[in-house]
Amino acid sequence: MANNMNRRPSGNFGNMHNNMHTMPNTTRNSNNNGSNGNNDASCEELLHAIMEADFFAQDLKLYLDTHPDDTRAVEMFREAVKQTAACRAAFEDSFYPLTAASAGMNGTWDWPEGVWPPFN
Amino acid sequence: MFIFEKRTQIPVCIKNRNPHLASIILSQYGGPNGELSASLQYLSQRFTMPDNKGKALLTDIGTEELAHLEIIGSIVGQLTDGEGARSFDKYGNGSYYVDHGSAVFPVNAAGQTWNAAYIQAMGDPIADLVNNMAAEQKARATYDNILRLSDDPDVNEVIKFLREREVVHFQRFGDTILTKLSRLNAKNAHVFQKQARIL
């Protein structure tokens, strides 16, 4: 999994198992404010990458609830959670907070920003 | 507790506006086999599920159902976005519009309000889990019916995902029941011991 860590997400939700190993090369502290450099992942692409990775984690979580002795699935779950967190951090760095815990980081109340139901 | 994340589980992007289709989809919001029913059923049952594994599964599936409730609400909200009284009336939904406007309100496709009698919580692990397997199949069958009634490809793509999740949840509940049944003859048949203590 680790050797794919620097590829951009494809944003193709239908391919989640192939794409779940990809992630943007930004991190929470990488000072990326949408002025891109080598990361030009769009808002939509990053959102899809979060959805893919988090869905994989969700499905593994339900599986592990009934198959707790499957250590390989535990590893895959940890990797999917890490992947989700990295994608979410990259998204929030460039766009808007997805959880209230990430709001207000620039000193202003930006929690209402972004897309809310029914349009997200 | 629950933490909200400002996104849906999968993308919901509906191009067409159709208040009639919205009123059909709305049954999975506030109808007998809808996502509100499922989430409240599982999240209520977990308080009396005797083992932590069972509590974890009920919590995790119940939480995913809340995410599905949000998806259904988003479909309905997009299908009716910007539609006014005349449009609702033209599509045969004037009676809904008069009481709720274009709001997303928990009713079934026939307009009856959501009712707690839709759900089951017995405090008995086997009864509850078997009920949940039935609930997943009823939800799956409802999604099948929606797919028969809807020809909107944007809507159907999302509905197919939700339908598939019902099948996965059914399997998870089934695995849990098999584990419990396999322990019924053991001396530590906790499921029945727990019941005996309550009695």
Coordinates of C-alpha atoms in Angstrom, one line a residue:
Chain A
M1 CA 0.0 0.0 0.0
A2 CA 2.7 2.5 1.0
N3 CA 4.3 2.7 -2.5
N4 CA 1.1 4.1 -3.9
M5 CA 0.8 6.8 -1.3
N6 CA 1.8 9.7 -3.5
R7 CA -0.6 9.2 -6.4
R8 CA -3.6 11.5 -6.7
P9 CA -7.0 10.1 -6.2
S10 CA -8.9 9.4 -9.4
G11 CA -12.2 10.5 -8.0
N12 CA -13.9 7.5 -9.6
F13 CA -16.2 6.2 -7.0
G14 CA -17.1 3.0 -8.8
N15 CA -13.5 1.7 -8.5
M16 CA -13.2 2.0 -4.8
H17 CA -11.0 -1.0 -4.2
N18 CA -8.4 0.1 -6.8
N19 CA -8.5 3.7 -5.7
M20 CA -8.5 3.2 -2.0
H21 CA -4.7 2.9 -2.1
T22 CA -4.2 6.3 -3.6
M23 CA -4.1 9.6 -1.8
P24 CA -3.1 13.2 -2.4
N25 CA 0.4 14.2 -1.5
T26 CA -0.6 16.9 0.9
T27 CA -0.9 16.7 4.6
R28 CA -2.7 18.7 7.3
N29 CA 0.4 20.9 7.9
S30 CA 1.7 21.2 4.3
N31 CA 0.6 24.9 4.0
N32 CA -1.5 24.1 0.9
N33 CA -4.2 26.7 0.5
G34 CA -5.5 25.7 -2.9
S35 CA -2.5 27.4 -4.6
N36 CA -1.4 24.1 -5.9
G37 CA 2.2 23.4 -6.7
N38 CA 2.3 19.7 -7.4
N39 CA -1.2 18.9 -6.0
D40 CA -4.0 19.8 -8.3
A41 CA -6.6 17.5 -6.9
S42 CA -10.0 19.2 -7.3
C43 CA -12.5 19.6 -4.5
E44 CA -14.7 16.9 -6.1
E45 CA -11.8 14.5 -6.6
L46 CA -10.7 14.8 -2.9
L47 CA -14.2 14.4 -1.7
H48 CA -14.6 11.2 -3.7
A49 CA -11.3 10.0 -2.3
I50 CA -12.6 10.5 1.2
M51 CA -15.8 8.7 0.3
E52 CA -14.0 5.8 -1.1
A53 CA -11.5 5.3 1.7
D54 CA -14.2 5.9 4.4
F55 CA -16.6 3.5 2.7
F56 CA -13.9 0.8 2.7
A57 CA -13.3 1.4 6.4
Q58 CA -17.1 1.3 7.1
D59 CA -17.5 -2.0 5.3
L60 CA -14.5 -3.5 7.0
K61 CA -15.8 -2.3 10.4
L62 CA -19.1 -4.2 9.9
Y63 CA -17.2 -7.3 8.8
L64 CA -14.9 -7.1 11.8
D65 CA -17.9 -6.8 14.1
T66 CA -18.8 -10.4 13.1
H67 CA -15.3 -11.6 12.3
P68 CA -13.1 -10.1 15.0
D69 CA -10.3 -12.7 14.6
D70 CA -9.4 -11.8 11.0
T71 CA -6.2 -9.9 11.7
R72 CA -5.6 -9.1 8.0
A73 CA -8.9 -7.3 8.0
V74 CA -7.9 -5.4 11.1
E75 CA -4.8 -4.2 9.2
M76 CA -6.8 -3.2 6.2
F77 CA -9.2 -1.3 8.4
R78 CA -6.3 0.6 10.0
E79 CA -4.9 1.5 6.6
A80 CA -8.4 2.6 5.3
V81 CA -8.8 4.8 8.4
K82 CA -5.4 6.4 7.9
Q83 CA -6.2 6.9 4.2
T84 CA -9.5 8.6 5.1
A85 CA -7.9 10.9 7.6
A86 CA -5.1 11.9 5.1
C87 CA -7.7 12.7 2.4
R88 CA -9.9 14.6 4.8
A89 CA -7.0 16.6 6.1
A90 CA -5.9 17.5 2.5
F91 CA -9.5 18.4 1.6
E92 CA -9.9 20.6 4.7
D93 CA -6.6 22.3 4.0
S94 CA -7.7 23.4 0.6
F95 CA -11.4 23.8 0.8
Y96 CA -13.7 23.9 3.9
P97 CA -14.1 22.1 7.3
L98 CA -15.9 18.8 7.1
T99 CA -16.2 18.4 10.9
A100 CA -16.7 21.2 13.4
A101 CA -13.4 20.0 15.1
S102 CA -11.6 21.4 12.0
A103 CA -13.5 24.7 12.0
G104 CA -12.1 28.1 13.1
M105 CA -8.4 27.2 12.4
N106 CA -7.8 30.5 10.6
G107 CA -9.3 32.5 13.4
T108 CA -12.7 33.0 11.7
W109 CA -15.9 30.9 12.0
D110 CA -15.8 29.0 8.7
W111 CA -17.9 26.0 9.8
P112 CA -20.9 27.2 7.7
E113 CA -18.8 27.2 4.5
G114 CA -19.0 24.5 2.0
V115 CA -21.9 22.4 0.7
W116 CA -24.7 21.3 3.0
P117 CA -27.6 18.9 2.5
P118 CA -29.3 18.4 0.2
F119 CA -26.5 19.3 -2.2
N120 CA -23.5 17.5 -0.9
Chain B
M1 CA -22.5 10.2 20.8
F2 CA -22.5 11.2 17.2
I3 CA -20.3 13.5 15.2
F4 CA -21.6 15.1 12.0
E5 CA -19.4 15.2 8.9
K6 CA -20.4 17.7 6.2
R7 CA -20.7 15.2 3.3
T8 CA -22.9 12.3 2.3
Q9 CA -21.7 8.7 2.3
I10 CA -21.7 8.7 -1.5
P11 CA -22.3 11.5 -4.0
V12 CA -25.9 12.6 -4.6
C13 CA -26.2 14.6 -7.8
I14 CA -29.7 14.6 -9.3
K15 CA -30.1 16.7 -12.5
N16 CA -33.9 16.4 -13.0
R17 CA -36.7 17.9 -10.9
N18 CA -39.6 15.6 -10.2
P19 CA -41.9 16.0 -7.2
H20 CA -43.8 12.9 -8.0
L21 CA -40.7 10.7 -7.9
A22 CA -39.7 12.6 -4.7
S23 CA -42.9 11.5 -3.0
I24 CA -42.1 7.8 -3.9
I25 CA -38.5 8.0 -2.6
L26 CA -39.8 9.8 0.5
S27 CA -41.1 6.5 1.7
Q28 CA -37.6 5.4 2.5
Y29 CA -37.3 8.6 4.6
G30 CA -40.5 8.2 6.7
G31 CA -42.1 5.0 5.6
P32 CA -42.4 1.6 7.4
N33 CA -39.2 0.1 5.9
G34 CA -37.3 3.3 5.6
E35 CA -34.0 4.5 6.9
L36 CA -35.5 6.4 9.9
S37 CA -37.2 3.2 11.0
A38 CA -34.0 1.1 10.5
S39 CA -31.8 3.6 12.4
L40 CA -34.1 4.0 15.3
Q41 CA -34.8 0.3 15.5
Y42 CA -31.1 -0.7 15.8
L43 CA -30.0 2.2 17.9
S44 CA -32.8 1.5 20.3
Q45 CA -32.2 -2.3 20.5
R46 CA -28.6 -1.8 21.4
F47 CA -29.4 -0.6 24.9
T48 CA -30.6 -4.1 25.8
M49 CA -28.3 -6.2 23.6
P50 CA -26.4 -8.3 26.2
D51 CA -23.0 -8.6 24.6
N52 CA -20.6 -5.8 23.4
K53 CA -20.1 -7.4 20.0
G54 CA -23.9 -7.2 19.4
K55 CA -23.9 -3.6 20.7
A56 CA -21.1 -2.7 18.4
L57 CA -22.9 -4.1 15.4
L58 CA -26.2 -2.5 16.2
T59 CA -24.4 0.8 16.7
D60 CA -22.4 0.6 13.5
I61 CA -25.3 -0.4 11.3
G62 CA -27.7 2.0 13.0
T63 CA -25.2 4.8 12.4
E64 CA -24.9 3.9 8.7
E65 CA -28.7 4.0 8.4
L66 CA -28.6 7.6 9.7
A67 CA -26.1 8.4 6.9
H68 CA -28.6 6.7 4.5
L69 CA -31.5 8.8 5.9
E70 CA -29.4 11.8 5.0
I71 CA -28.9 10.5 1.4
I72 CA -32.6 9.9 1.0
G73 CA -33.3 13.4 2.3
S74 CA -30.8 14.8 -0.2
I75 CA -32.4 12.9 -3.1
V76 CA -35.8 14.2 -2.2
G77 CA -34.5 17.7 -1.5
Q78 CA -32.8 17.8 -4.9
L79 CA -35.8 16.4 -6.8
T80 CA -38.0 19.2 -5.4
D81 CA -35.4 22.0 -5.3
G82 CA -36.9 25.2 -6.6
E83 CA -40.3 23.5 -7.4
G84 CA -43.3 25.5 -6.4
A85 CA -46.9 24.9 -5.6
R86 CA -48.0 24.5 -9.2
S87 CA -45.3 21.9 -9.9
F88 CA -46.2 19.9 -6.9
D89 CA -49.9 20.0 -7.9
K90 CA -49.2 19.1 -11.5
Y91 CA -47.3 16.0 -10.2
G92 CA -50.2 15.1 -8.0
N93 CA -48.6 16.2 -4.7
G94 CA -50.6 19.3 -3.9
S95 CA -52.0 17.7 -0.8
Y96 CA -48.4 17.2 0.5
Y97 CA -47.4 20.8 -0.5
V98 CA -50.3 22.4 1.4
D99 CA -49.1 21.0 4.7
H100 CA -45.3 20.9 4.2
G101 CA -44.4 23.1 1.3
S102 CA -41.3 21.6 -0.3
A103 CA -39.9 20.5 3.1
V104 CA -38.6 16.9 3.6
F105 CA -41.1 15.5 6.1
P106 CA -41.1 11.9 7.4
V107 CA -44.1 10.3 5.7
N108 CA -44.6 7.2 3.6
A109 CA -45.4 7.3 -0.1
A110 CA -49.2 7.5 0.7
G111 CA -48.6 10.5 3.0
Q112 CA -49.0 8.8 6.4
T113 CA -46.7 10.2 9.1
W114 CA -43.8 8.1 10.4
N115 CA -45.0 5.9 13.3
A116 CA -43.0 4.1 16.0
A117 CA -45.2 1.1 15.4
Y118 CA -43.1 0.6 12.3
I119 CA -40.1 -0.6 14.4
Q120 CA -39.4 -3.4 16.8
A121 CA -37.4 -3.6 20.0
M122 CA -38.2 -6.6 22.2
G123 CA -35.2 -6.7 24.6
D124 CA -34.6 -10.3 23.4
P125 CA -31.5 -10.7 21.4
I126 CA -32.7 -13.5 19.1
A127 CA -36.1 -11.8 18.5
D128 CA -34.5 -8.5 17.8
L129 CA -31.8 -9.8 15.4
V130 CA -34.3 -11.9 13.4
N131 CA -36.5 -8.8 13.2
N132 CA -33.5 -6.9 11.9
M133 CA -32.8 -9.4 9.2
A134 CA -36.5 -9.1 8.1
A135 CA -36.1 -5.3 8.2
E136 CA -33.1 -5.4 5.9
Q137 CA -35.0 -7.6 3.4
K138 CA -38.1 -5.4 3.5
A139 CA -35.9 -2.3 2.9
R140 CA -34.2 -4.2 0.0
A141 CA -37.5 -5.1 -1.5
T142 CA -38.7 -1.5 -1.2
Y143 CA -35.6 -0.3 -3.1
D144 CA -36.4 -2.9 -5.7
N145 CA -39.9 -1.4 -6.0
I146 CA -38.4 2.1 -6.3
L147 CA -36.1 0.9 -9.1
R148 CA -39.2 -0.5 -10.9
L149 CA -41.0 2.8 -10.6
S150 CA -38.1 5.2 -11.3
D151 CA -36.4 5.8 -14.6
D152 CA -34.1 8.6 -13.4
P153 CA -30.6 7.3 -13.8
D154 CA -29.1 9.8 -11.3
V155 CA -31.6 8.6 -8.6
N156 CA -31.2 4.9 -9.5
E157 CA -27.5 5.0 -9.2
V158 CA -27.8 6.0 -5.5
I159 CA -30.8 3.7 -4.9
K160 CA -28.8 0.7 -6.1
F161 CA -26.0 1.5 -3.7
L162 CA -28.5 1.7 -0.8
R163 CA -30.1 -1.5 -1.9
E164 CA -26.7 -3.2 -1.9
R165 CA -26.0 -2.0 1.7
E166 CA -29.2 -3.6 2.9
V167 CA -27.9 -7.0 1.6
V168 CA -24.6 -6.4 3.4
H169 CA -26.4 -5.5 6.7
F170 CA -28.6 -8.6 6.3
Q171 CA -25.5 -10.8 6.1
R172 CA -23.9 -9.1 9.2
F173 CA -27.1 -9.6 11.3
G174 CA -27.2 -13.2 10.0
D175 CA -23.6 -13.9 11.1
T176 CA -24.4 -12.5 14.5
I177 CA -27.4 -14.8 14.9
L178 CA -25.4 -17.8 13.8
T179 CA -22.8 -17.0 16.5
K180 CA -25.4 -16.7 19.1
L181 CA -27.3 -19.8 18.1
S182 CA -24.0 -21.8 18.2
R183 CA -23.7 -20.9 21.9
L184 CA -27.2 -21.8 23.0
N185 CA -26.1 -25.2 24.2
A186 CA -23.1 -24.0 26.1
K187 CA -23.2 -23.4 29.8
N188 CA -22.5 -19.8 29.3
A189 CA -25.4 -19.2 27.0
H190 CA -25.4 -15.6 28.0
V191 CA -28.3 -14.7 25.8
F192 CA -30.8 -16.7 27.9
Q193 CA -29.0 -16.2 31.2
K194 CA -29.5 -12.5 30.7
Q195 CA -33.2 -13.0 30.0
A196 CA -33.5 -15.2 33.1
R197 CA -32.0 -12.5 35.3
I198 CA -34.5 -10.0 34.0
L199 CA -37.4 -12.3 34.7

